[in-house]
Short mmCIF file of C-alpha atoms in Angstrom, two decimals:
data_model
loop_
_atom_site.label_atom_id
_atom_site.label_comp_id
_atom_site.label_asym_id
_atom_site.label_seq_id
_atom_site.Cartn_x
_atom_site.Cartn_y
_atom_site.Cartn_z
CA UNK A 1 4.65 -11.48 -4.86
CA UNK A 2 1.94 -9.23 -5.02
CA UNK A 3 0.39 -8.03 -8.62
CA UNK A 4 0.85 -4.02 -8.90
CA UNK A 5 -2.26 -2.18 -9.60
CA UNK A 6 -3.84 1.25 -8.65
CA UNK A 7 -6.76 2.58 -6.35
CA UNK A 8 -10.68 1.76 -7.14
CA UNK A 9 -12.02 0.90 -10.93
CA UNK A 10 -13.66 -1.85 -12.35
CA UNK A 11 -13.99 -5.53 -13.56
CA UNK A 12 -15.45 -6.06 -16.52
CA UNK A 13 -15.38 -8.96 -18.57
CA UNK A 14 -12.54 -8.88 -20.28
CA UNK A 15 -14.19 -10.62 -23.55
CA UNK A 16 -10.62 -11.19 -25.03
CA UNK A 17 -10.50 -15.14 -25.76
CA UNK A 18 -12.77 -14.08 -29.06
CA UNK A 19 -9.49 -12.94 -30.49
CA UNK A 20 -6.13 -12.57 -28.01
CA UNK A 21 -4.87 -16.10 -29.79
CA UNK A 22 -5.35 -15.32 -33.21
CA UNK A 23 -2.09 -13.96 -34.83
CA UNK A 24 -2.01 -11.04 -36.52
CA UNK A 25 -3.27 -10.78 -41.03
CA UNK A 26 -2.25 -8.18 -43.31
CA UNK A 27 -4.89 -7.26 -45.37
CA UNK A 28 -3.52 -4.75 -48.12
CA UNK A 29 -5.93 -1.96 -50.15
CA UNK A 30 -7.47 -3.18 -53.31
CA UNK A 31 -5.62 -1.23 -56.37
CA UNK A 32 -7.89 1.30 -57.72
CA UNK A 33 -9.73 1.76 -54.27
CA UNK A 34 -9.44 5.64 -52.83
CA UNK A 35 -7.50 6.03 -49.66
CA UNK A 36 -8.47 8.93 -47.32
CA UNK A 37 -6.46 10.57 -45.37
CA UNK A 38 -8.18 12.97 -42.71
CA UNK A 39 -5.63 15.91 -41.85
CA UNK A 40 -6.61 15.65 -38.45
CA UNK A 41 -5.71 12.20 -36.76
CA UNK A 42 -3.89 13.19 -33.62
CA UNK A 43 -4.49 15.67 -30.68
CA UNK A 44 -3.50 18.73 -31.87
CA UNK A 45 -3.52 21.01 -34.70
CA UNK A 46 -4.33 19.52 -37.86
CA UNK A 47 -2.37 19.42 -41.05
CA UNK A 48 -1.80 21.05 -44.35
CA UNK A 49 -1.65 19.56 -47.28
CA UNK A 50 1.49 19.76 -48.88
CA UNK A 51 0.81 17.80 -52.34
CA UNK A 52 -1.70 18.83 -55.27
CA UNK A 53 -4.49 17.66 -56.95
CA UNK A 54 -3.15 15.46 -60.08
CA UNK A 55 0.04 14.56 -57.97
CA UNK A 56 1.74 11.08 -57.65
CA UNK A 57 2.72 10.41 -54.92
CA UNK A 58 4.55 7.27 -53.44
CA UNK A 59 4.48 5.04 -50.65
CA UNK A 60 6.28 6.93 -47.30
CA UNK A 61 5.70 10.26 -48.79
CA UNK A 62 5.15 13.24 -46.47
CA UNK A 63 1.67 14.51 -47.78
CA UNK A 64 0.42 16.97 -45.01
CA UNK A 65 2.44 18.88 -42.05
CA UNK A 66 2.04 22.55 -40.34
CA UNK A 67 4.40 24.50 -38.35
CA UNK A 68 2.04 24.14 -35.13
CA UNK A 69 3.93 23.11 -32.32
CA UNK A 70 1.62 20.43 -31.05
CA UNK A 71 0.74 18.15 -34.51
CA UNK A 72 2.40 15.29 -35.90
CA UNK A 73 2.65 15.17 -40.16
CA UNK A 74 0.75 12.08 -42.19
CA UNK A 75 2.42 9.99 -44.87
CA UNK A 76 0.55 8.15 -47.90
CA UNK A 77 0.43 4.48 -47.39
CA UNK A 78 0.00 3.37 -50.84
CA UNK A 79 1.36 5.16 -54.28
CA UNK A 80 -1.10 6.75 -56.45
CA UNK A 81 -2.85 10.07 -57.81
CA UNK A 82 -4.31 12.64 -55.67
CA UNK A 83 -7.82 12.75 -57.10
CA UNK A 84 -9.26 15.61 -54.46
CA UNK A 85 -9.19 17.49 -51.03
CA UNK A 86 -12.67 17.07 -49.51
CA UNK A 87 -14.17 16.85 -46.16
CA UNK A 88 -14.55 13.47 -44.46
CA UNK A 89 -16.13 12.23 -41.40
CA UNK A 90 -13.38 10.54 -39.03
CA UNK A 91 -14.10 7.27 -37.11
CA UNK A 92 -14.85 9.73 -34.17
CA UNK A 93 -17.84 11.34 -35.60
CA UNK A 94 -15.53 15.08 -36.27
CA UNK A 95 -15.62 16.37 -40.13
CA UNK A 96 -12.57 17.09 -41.13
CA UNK A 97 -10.65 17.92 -44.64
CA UNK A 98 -8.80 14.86 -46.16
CA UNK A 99 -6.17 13.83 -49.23
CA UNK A 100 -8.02 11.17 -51.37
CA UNK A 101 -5.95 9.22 -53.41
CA UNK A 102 -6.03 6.77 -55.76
CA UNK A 103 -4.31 3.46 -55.17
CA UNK A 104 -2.56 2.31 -58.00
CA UNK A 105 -1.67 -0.89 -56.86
CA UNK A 106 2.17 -0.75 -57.29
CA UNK A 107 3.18 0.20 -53.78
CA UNK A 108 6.04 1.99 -55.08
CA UNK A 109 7.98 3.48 -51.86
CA UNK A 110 9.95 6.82 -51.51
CA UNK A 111 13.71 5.77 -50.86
CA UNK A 112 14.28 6.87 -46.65
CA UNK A 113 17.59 4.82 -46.03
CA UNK A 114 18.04 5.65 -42.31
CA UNK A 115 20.42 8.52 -42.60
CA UNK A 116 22.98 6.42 -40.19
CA UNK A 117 23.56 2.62 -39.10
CA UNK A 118 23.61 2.58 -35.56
CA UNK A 119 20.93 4.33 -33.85
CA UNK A 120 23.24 4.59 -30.73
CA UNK A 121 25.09 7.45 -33.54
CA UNK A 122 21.94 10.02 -33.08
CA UNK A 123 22.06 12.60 -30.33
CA UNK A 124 18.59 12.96 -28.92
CA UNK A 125 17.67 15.91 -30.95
CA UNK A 126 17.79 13.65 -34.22
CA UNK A 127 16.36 10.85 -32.64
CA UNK A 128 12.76 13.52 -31.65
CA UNK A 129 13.40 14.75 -35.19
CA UNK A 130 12.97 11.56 -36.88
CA UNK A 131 10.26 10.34 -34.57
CA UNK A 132 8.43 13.64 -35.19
CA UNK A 133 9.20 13.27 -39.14
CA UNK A 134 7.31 9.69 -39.26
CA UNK A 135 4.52 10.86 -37.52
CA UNK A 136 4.34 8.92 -35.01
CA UNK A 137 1.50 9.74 -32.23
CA UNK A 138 0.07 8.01 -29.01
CA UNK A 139 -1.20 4.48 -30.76
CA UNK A 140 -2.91 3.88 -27.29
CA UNK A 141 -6.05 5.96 -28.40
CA UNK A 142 -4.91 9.39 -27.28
CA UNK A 143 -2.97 9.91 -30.14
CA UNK A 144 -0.62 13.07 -28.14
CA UNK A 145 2.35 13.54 -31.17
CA UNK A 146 5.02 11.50 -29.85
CA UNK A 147 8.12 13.62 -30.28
CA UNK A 148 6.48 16.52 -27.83
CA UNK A 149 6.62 13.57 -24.99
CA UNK A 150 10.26 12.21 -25.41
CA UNK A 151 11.29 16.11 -25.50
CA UNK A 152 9.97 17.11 -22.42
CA UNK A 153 10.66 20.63 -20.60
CA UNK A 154 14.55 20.36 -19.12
CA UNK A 155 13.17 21.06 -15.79
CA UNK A 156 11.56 17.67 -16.09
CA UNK A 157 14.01 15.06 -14.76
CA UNK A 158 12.73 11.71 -16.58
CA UNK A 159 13.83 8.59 -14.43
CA UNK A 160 10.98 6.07 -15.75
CA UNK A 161 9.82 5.40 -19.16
CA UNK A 162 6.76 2.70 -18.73
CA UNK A 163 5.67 1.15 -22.08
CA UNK A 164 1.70 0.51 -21.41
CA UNK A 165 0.78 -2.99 -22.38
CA UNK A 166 -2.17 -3.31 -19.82
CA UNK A 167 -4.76 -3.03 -22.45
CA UNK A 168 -7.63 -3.12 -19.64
CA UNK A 169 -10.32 -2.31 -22.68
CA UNK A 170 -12.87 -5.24 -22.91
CA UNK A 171 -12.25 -6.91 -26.54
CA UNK A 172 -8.91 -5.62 -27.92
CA UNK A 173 -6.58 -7.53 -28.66
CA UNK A 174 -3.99 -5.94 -30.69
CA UNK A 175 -1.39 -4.63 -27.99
CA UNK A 176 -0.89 -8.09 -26.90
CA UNK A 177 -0.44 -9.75 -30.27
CA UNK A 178 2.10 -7.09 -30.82
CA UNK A 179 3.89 -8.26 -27.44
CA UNK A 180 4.03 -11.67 -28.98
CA UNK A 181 4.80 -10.77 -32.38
CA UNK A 182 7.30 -7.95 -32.37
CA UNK A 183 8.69 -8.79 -28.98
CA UNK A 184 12.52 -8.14 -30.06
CA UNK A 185 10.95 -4.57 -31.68
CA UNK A 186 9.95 -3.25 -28.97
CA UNK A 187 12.61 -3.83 -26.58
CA UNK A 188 14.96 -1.91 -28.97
CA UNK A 189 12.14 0.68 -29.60
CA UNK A 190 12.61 1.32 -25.49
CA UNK A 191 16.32 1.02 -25.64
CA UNK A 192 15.90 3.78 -27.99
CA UNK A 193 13.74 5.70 -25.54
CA UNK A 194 16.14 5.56 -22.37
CA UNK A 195 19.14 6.69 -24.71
CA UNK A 196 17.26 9.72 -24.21
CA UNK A 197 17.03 9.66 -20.61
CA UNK A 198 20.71 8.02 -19.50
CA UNK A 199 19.26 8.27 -15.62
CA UNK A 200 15.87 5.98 -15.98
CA UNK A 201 14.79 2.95 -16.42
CA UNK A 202 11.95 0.96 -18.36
CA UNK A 203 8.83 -0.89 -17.10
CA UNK A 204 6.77 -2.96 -18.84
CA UNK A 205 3.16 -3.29 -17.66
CA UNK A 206 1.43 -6.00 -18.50
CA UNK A 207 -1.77 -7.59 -17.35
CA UNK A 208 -1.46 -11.16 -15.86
CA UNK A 209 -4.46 -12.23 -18.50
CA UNK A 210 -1.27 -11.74 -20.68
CA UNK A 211 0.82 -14.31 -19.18
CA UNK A 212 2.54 -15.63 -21.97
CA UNK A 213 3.58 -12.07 -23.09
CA UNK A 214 4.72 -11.69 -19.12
CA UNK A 215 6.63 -14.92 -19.85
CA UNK A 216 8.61 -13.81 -23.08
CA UNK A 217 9.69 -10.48 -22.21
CA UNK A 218 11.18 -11.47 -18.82
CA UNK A 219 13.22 -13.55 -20.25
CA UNK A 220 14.20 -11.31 -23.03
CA UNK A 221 14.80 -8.24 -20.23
CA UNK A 222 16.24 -10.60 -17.05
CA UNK A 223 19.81 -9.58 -18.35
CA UNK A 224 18.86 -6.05 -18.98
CA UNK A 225 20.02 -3.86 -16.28
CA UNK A 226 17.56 -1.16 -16.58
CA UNK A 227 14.53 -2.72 -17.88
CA UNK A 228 11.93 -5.00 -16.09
CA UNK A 229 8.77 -6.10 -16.18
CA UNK A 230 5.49 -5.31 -13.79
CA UNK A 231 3.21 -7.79 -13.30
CA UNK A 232 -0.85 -6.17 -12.91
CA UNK A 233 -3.52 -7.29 -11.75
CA UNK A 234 -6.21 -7.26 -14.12
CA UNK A 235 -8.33 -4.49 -13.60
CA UNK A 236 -10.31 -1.48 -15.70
CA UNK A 237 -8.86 1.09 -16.56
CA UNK A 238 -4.98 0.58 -15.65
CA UNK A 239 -4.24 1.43 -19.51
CA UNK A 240 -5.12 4.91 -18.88
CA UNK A 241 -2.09 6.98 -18.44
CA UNK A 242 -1.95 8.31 -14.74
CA UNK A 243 -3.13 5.12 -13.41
CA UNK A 244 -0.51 2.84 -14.95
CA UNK A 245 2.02 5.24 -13.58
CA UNK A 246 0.17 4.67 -10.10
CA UNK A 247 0.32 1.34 -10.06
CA UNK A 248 3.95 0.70 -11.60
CA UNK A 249 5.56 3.22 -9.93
CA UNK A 250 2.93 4.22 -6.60
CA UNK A 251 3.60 8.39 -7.92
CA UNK A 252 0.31 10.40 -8.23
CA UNK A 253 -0.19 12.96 -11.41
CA UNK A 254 -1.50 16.25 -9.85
CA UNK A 255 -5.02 17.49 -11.49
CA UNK A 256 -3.68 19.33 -14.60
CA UNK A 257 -0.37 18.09 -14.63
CA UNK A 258 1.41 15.89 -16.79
CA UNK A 259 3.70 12.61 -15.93
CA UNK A 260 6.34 14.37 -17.08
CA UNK A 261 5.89 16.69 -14.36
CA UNK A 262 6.65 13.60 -11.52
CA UNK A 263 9.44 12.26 -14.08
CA UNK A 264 7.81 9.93 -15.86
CA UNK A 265 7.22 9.12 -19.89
CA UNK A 266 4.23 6.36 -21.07
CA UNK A 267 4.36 4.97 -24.34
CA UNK A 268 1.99 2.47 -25.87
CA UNK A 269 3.23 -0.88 -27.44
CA UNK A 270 2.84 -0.45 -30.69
CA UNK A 271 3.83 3.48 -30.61
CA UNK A 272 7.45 1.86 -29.08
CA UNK A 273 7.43 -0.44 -32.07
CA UNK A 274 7.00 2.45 -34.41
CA UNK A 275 9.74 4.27 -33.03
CA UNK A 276 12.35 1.48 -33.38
CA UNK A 277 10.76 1.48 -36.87
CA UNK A 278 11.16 5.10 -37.70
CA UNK A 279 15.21 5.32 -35.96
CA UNK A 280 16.47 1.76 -37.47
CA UNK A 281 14.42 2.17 -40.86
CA UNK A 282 13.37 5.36 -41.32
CA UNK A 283 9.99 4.28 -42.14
CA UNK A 284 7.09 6.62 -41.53
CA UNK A 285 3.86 5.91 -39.48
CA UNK A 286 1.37 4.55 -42.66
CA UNK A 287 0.00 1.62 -40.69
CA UNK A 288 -2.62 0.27 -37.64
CA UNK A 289 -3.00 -3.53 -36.47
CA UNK A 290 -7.00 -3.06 -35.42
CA UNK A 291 -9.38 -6.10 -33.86
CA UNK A 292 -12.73 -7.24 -35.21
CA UNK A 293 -14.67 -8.41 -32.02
CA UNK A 294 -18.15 -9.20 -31.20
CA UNK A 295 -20.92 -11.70 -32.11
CA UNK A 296 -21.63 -10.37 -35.13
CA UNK A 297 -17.84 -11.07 -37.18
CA UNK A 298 -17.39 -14.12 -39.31
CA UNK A 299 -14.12 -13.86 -38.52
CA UNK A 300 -12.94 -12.43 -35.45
CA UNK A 301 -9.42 -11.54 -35.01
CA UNK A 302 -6.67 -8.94 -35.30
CA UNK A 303 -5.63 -7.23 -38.45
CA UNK A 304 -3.17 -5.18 -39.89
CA UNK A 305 -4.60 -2.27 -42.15
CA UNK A 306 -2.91 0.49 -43.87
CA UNK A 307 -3.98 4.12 -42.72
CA UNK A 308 -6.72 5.62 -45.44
CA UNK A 309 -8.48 2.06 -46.10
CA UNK A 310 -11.83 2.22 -45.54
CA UNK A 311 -13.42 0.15 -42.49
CA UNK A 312 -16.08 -1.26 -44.94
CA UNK A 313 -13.10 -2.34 -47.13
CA UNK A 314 -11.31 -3.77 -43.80
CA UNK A 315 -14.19 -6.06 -42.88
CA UNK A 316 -15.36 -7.09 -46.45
CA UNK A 317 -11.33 -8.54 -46.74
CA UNK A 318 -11.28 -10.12 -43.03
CA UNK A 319 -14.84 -11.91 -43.83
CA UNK A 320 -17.28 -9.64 -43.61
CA UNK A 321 -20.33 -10.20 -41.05
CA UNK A 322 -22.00 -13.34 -39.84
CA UNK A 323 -25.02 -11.52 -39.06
CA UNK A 324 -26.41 -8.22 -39.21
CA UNK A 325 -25.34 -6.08 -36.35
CA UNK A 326 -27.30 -4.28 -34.44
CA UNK A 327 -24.41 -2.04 -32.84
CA UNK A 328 -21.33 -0.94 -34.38
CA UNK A 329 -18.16 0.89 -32.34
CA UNK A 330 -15.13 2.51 -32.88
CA UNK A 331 -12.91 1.33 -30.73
CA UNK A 332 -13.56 -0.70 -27.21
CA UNK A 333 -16.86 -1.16 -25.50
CA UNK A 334 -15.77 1.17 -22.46
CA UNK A 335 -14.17 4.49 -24.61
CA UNK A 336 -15.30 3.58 -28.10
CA UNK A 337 -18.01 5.43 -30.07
CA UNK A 338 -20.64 4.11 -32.04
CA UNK A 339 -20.62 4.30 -35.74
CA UNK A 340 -23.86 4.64 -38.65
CA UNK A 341 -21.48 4.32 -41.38
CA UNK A 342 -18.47 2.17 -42.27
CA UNK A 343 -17.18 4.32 -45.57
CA UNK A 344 -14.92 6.17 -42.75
CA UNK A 345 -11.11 5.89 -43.36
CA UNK A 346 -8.88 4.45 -40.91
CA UNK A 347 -6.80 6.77 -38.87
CA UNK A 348 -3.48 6.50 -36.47
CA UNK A 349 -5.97 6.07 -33.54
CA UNK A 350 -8.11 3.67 -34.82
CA UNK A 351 -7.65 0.55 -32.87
CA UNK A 352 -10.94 -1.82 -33.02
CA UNK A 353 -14.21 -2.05 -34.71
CA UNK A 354 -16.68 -3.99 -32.23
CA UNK A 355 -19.61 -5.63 -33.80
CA UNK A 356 -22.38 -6.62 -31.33
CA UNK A 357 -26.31 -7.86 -31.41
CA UNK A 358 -29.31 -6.43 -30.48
CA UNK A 359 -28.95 -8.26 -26.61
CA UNK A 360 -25.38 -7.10 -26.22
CA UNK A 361 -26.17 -3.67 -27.57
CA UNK A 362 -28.88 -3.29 -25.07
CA UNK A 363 -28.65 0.07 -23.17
CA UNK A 364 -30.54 -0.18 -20.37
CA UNK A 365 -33.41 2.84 -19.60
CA UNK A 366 -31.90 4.88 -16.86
CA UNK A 367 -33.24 4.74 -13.53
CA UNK A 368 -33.51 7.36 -10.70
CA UNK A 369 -30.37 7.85 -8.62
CA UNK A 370 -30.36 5.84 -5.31
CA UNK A 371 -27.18 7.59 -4.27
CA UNK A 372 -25.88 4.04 -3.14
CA UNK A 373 -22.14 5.96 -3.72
CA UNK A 374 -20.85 3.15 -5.91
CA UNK A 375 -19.76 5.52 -8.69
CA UNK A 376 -17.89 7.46 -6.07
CA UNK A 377 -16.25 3.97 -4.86
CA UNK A 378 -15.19 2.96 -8.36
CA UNK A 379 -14.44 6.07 -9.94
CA UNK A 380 -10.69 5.86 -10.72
CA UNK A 381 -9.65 10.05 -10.17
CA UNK A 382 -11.64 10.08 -7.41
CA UNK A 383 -14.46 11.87 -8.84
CA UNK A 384 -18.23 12.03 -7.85
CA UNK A 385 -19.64 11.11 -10.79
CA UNK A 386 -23.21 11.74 -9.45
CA UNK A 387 -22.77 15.09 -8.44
CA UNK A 388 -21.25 16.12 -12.31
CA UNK A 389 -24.05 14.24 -13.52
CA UNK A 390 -26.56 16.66 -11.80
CA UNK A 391 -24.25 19.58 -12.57
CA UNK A 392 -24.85 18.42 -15.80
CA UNK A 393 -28.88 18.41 -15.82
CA UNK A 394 -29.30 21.44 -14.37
CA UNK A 395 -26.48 23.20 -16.81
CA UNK A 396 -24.20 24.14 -13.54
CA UNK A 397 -21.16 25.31 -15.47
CA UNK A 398 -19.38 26.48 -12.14
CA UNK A 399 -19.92 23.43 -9.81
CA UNK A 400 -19.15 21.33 -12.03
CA UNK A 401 -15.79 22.74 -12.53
CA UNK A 402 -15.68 22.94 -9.15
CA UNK A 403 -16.20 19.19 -8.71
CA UNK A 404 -12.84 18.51 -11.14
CA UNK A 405 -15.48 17.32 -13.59
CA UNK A 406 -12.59 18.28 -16.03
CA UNK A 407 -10.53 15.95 -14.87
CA UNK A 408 -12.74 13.01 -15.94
CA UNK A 409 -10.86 10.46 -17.66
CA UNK A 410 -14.52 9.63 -19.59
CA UNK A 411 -13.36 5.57 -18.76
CA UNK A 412 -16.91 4.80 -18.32
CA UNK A 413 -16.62 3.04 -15.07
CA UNK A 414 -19.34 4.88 -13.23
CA UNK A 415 -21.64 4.28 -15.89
CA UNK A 416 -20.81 0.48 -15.59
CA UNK A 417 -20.74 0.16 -12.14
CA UNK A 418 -24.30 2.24 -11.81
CA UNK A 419 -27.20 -0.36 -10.36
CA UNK A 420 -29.48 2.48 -11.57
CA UNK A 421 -27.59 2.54 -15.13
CA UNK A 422 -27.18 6.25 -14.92
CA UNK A 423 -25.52 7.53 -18.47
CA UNK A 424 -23.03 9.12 -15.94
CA UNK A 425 -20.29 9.01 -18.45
CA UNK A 426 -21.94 10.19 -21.27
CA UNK A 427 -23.42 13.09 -19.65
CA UNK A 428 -20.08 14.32 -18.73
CA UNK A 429 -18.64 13.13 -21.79
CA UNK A 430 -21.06 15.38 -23.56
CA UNK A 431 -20.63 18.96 -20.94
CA UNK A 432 -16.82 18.51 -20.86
CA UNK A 433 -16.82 19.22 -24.59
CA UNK A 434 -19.63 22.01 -24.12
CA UNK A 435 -17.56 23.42 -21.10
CA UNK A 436 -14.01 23.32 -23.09
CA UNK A 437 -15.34 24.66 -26.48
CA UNK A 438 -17.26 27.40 -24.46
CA UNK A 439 -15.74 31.03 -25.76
CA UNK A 440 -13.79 32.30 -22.43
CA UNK A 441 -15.62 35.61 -21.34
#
């Protein structure tokens, strides 16, 4: 049988034996450390607090939420005192305002007993309610509230729901340990999904470097009527929303629409685990599982972190460095961005910190373009990267809309894929934020 996949991208090395086999390690806060909570952690609008200076709160408690219609509320992940509201830089590089409290070691948690015993007893609306009241966003890297997906428009028919567990990204590891970990989880954290959508059925991508994941969950699914698994072929960057739906399902997302729109829903592994965590348990969203990768760790692996720890405190715990690094990033090598500072808090889309050496943090010096069209060949939307990239030199604001450069994924494959090492993605990175933050005339 042939392996599923979708048109064009990439083949990088995959760089994921550092890591894929070690299991996952809690590593709690220290008591008396501050957490930080940024108010803004999803796409969206940010949050409100809703606690005071000198509070106590406890572990589970709803600290921040807003009325805005696209935004997802945070929960503290330890008990403690609210010592101040200040601004904070995120692990993307955006200042934001953040809760700081004070851990007091106790982990005392706010009583949510789930409100029924058999999630099968919710209608949908209380189902998106409680998903929505958790906080649970896109844990993929997008980090789109949850709740706004799995209550799409009702002229939106949903008849697939595909969990992504390609995890293309060079390095991370933390979507597969999660297959192999919370298996069971997840399946009823789809079940819970398609009791939305009575008419569709579930797919679960996953990568065939992930063949013992591939392994368990078709035999946990072969007597599951509407679930099954799709085998991919490995290649960059099927994780990315309208690809996986292209190569799972062979459907196309229009430029500017959404899956929902061709009657699909994508959900990321551990964002399905959280939501058979939030329905069955009532537990809020107060937790990432994040991989330490590169040269540079003393000990590599993947690790579970509570949201508001500190990355500094994260990697003193797991073992600190072996080396100095020369390069850190947020994130993968293809999407992630790099970091000066580690006394950032971690955040629902946090999801690696990458450690690398001077040699493997090498940027090459751009070259001149020698228009040998391999960016064009590669480029997974179909884009021409080196077109935007001149639109972007000479500040053309009109063809480079015209070009779609707003449909740009920012994947990074044209940059990767450039013999001239053009900084193709970057560039357009860079003028897609000018172009969108631009006040409309």
């Amino acid at each position: 049988m042939s392996l599923l996949t979708f048109k064009r991208g990439i083949h990088p090395p995959d760089c994921k034996s550092i890591t894929m086999e070690n299991p996952i390690v809690t590593i709690p806060p220290e008591k008396g450390t501050n957490m930080v909570f940024p108010l803004a952690q999803h796409i969206g609008a940010p949050c409100n607090p809703i606690v005071n200076i000198g509070d106590r709160v406890l572990m589970y408690q709803k600290i921040a939420d807003t009325d805005a219609f696209v935004s997802s509320p945070i929960h503290s992940s330890v008990s403690g005192i609210v010592k101040e509201i200040r601004k904070t830089l995120t692990p993307g590089g955006v200042s934001c305002n953040a809760i700081v409290i004070e851990n007091d070691g106790e982990n005392e948690k706010l009583d949510r007993k789930p409100e029924k015993e058999n999630y099968k007893d919710y209608t949908k609306e209380e189902i998106v309610k409680i998903v929505r009241e958790a906080g649970i966003v896109g844990l993929g890297g997008a980090g789109f509230p949850t709740h706004i997906k799995l209550n799409p428009p009702k002229e939106c028919k949903i008849d697939t729901v595909i969990v992504n567990a390609a995890e293309c990204e060079p390095y991370l590891t933390t979507d597969y340990r999660v297959l192999l970990e919370d298996s069971t989880t997840l399946v009823e954290g789809l079940k819970i999904i398609l009791s939305l959508f009575p008419e569709a059925r579930g797919i679960i991508g996953i990568e065939t470097n992930k063949m013992k994941a591939i392994e368990i969950f078709e035999k946990i699914c072969q007597d599951i009527p509407n679930i099954e698994v799709a085998r991919l072929q490995p290649k960059y960057p099927q994780g990315s929303e309208k690809q996986l739906i292209s190569a799972c399902t062979g459907r196309e997302v229009p430029s500017g629409g959404l899956p929902a729109h061709i009657g699909v829903i994508v959900d990321n592994v551990d964002t399905v685990v959280a939501i058979q965590r939030a329905v069955v348990h009532n537990k809020p969203l107060i937790r990432r599982v994040i991989t330490l990768s590169g040269s540079c760790f003393a000990k590599p692996g993947n690790y579970k972190a509570r949201i508001g720890q500190s990355y500094k405190e994260l990697i003193e715990k797991a073992g600190g460095f072996s080396k100095e690094p020369s390069k850190l990033i947020s994130g993968g090598p293809m999407m992630g961005v790099a970091m000066f500072d580690l006394d950032i808090p971690i955040i629902k889309t946090s999801s690696a910190i990458l450690a690398f050496n001077e040699e493997e943090a090498n940027l090459p010096q751009e070259r001149n373009c020698i228009r040998c069209g391999k960016c064009v060949e590669h480029c997974p939307v179909g884009l021409m990267p080196l077109e935007l990239n001149k639109n972007v030199i000479y500040k053309e604001d009109d063809l480079f809309k015209k070009n779609n450069g707003l449909d740009c994924i920012e994947c990074g494959s044209c940059s990767f894929i450039c013999p001239a090492k053009r900084h193709l993605a970057q560039s357009i990175r860079a003028f897609k934020r000018i172009m969108l933050t631009k006040p409309k005339k």
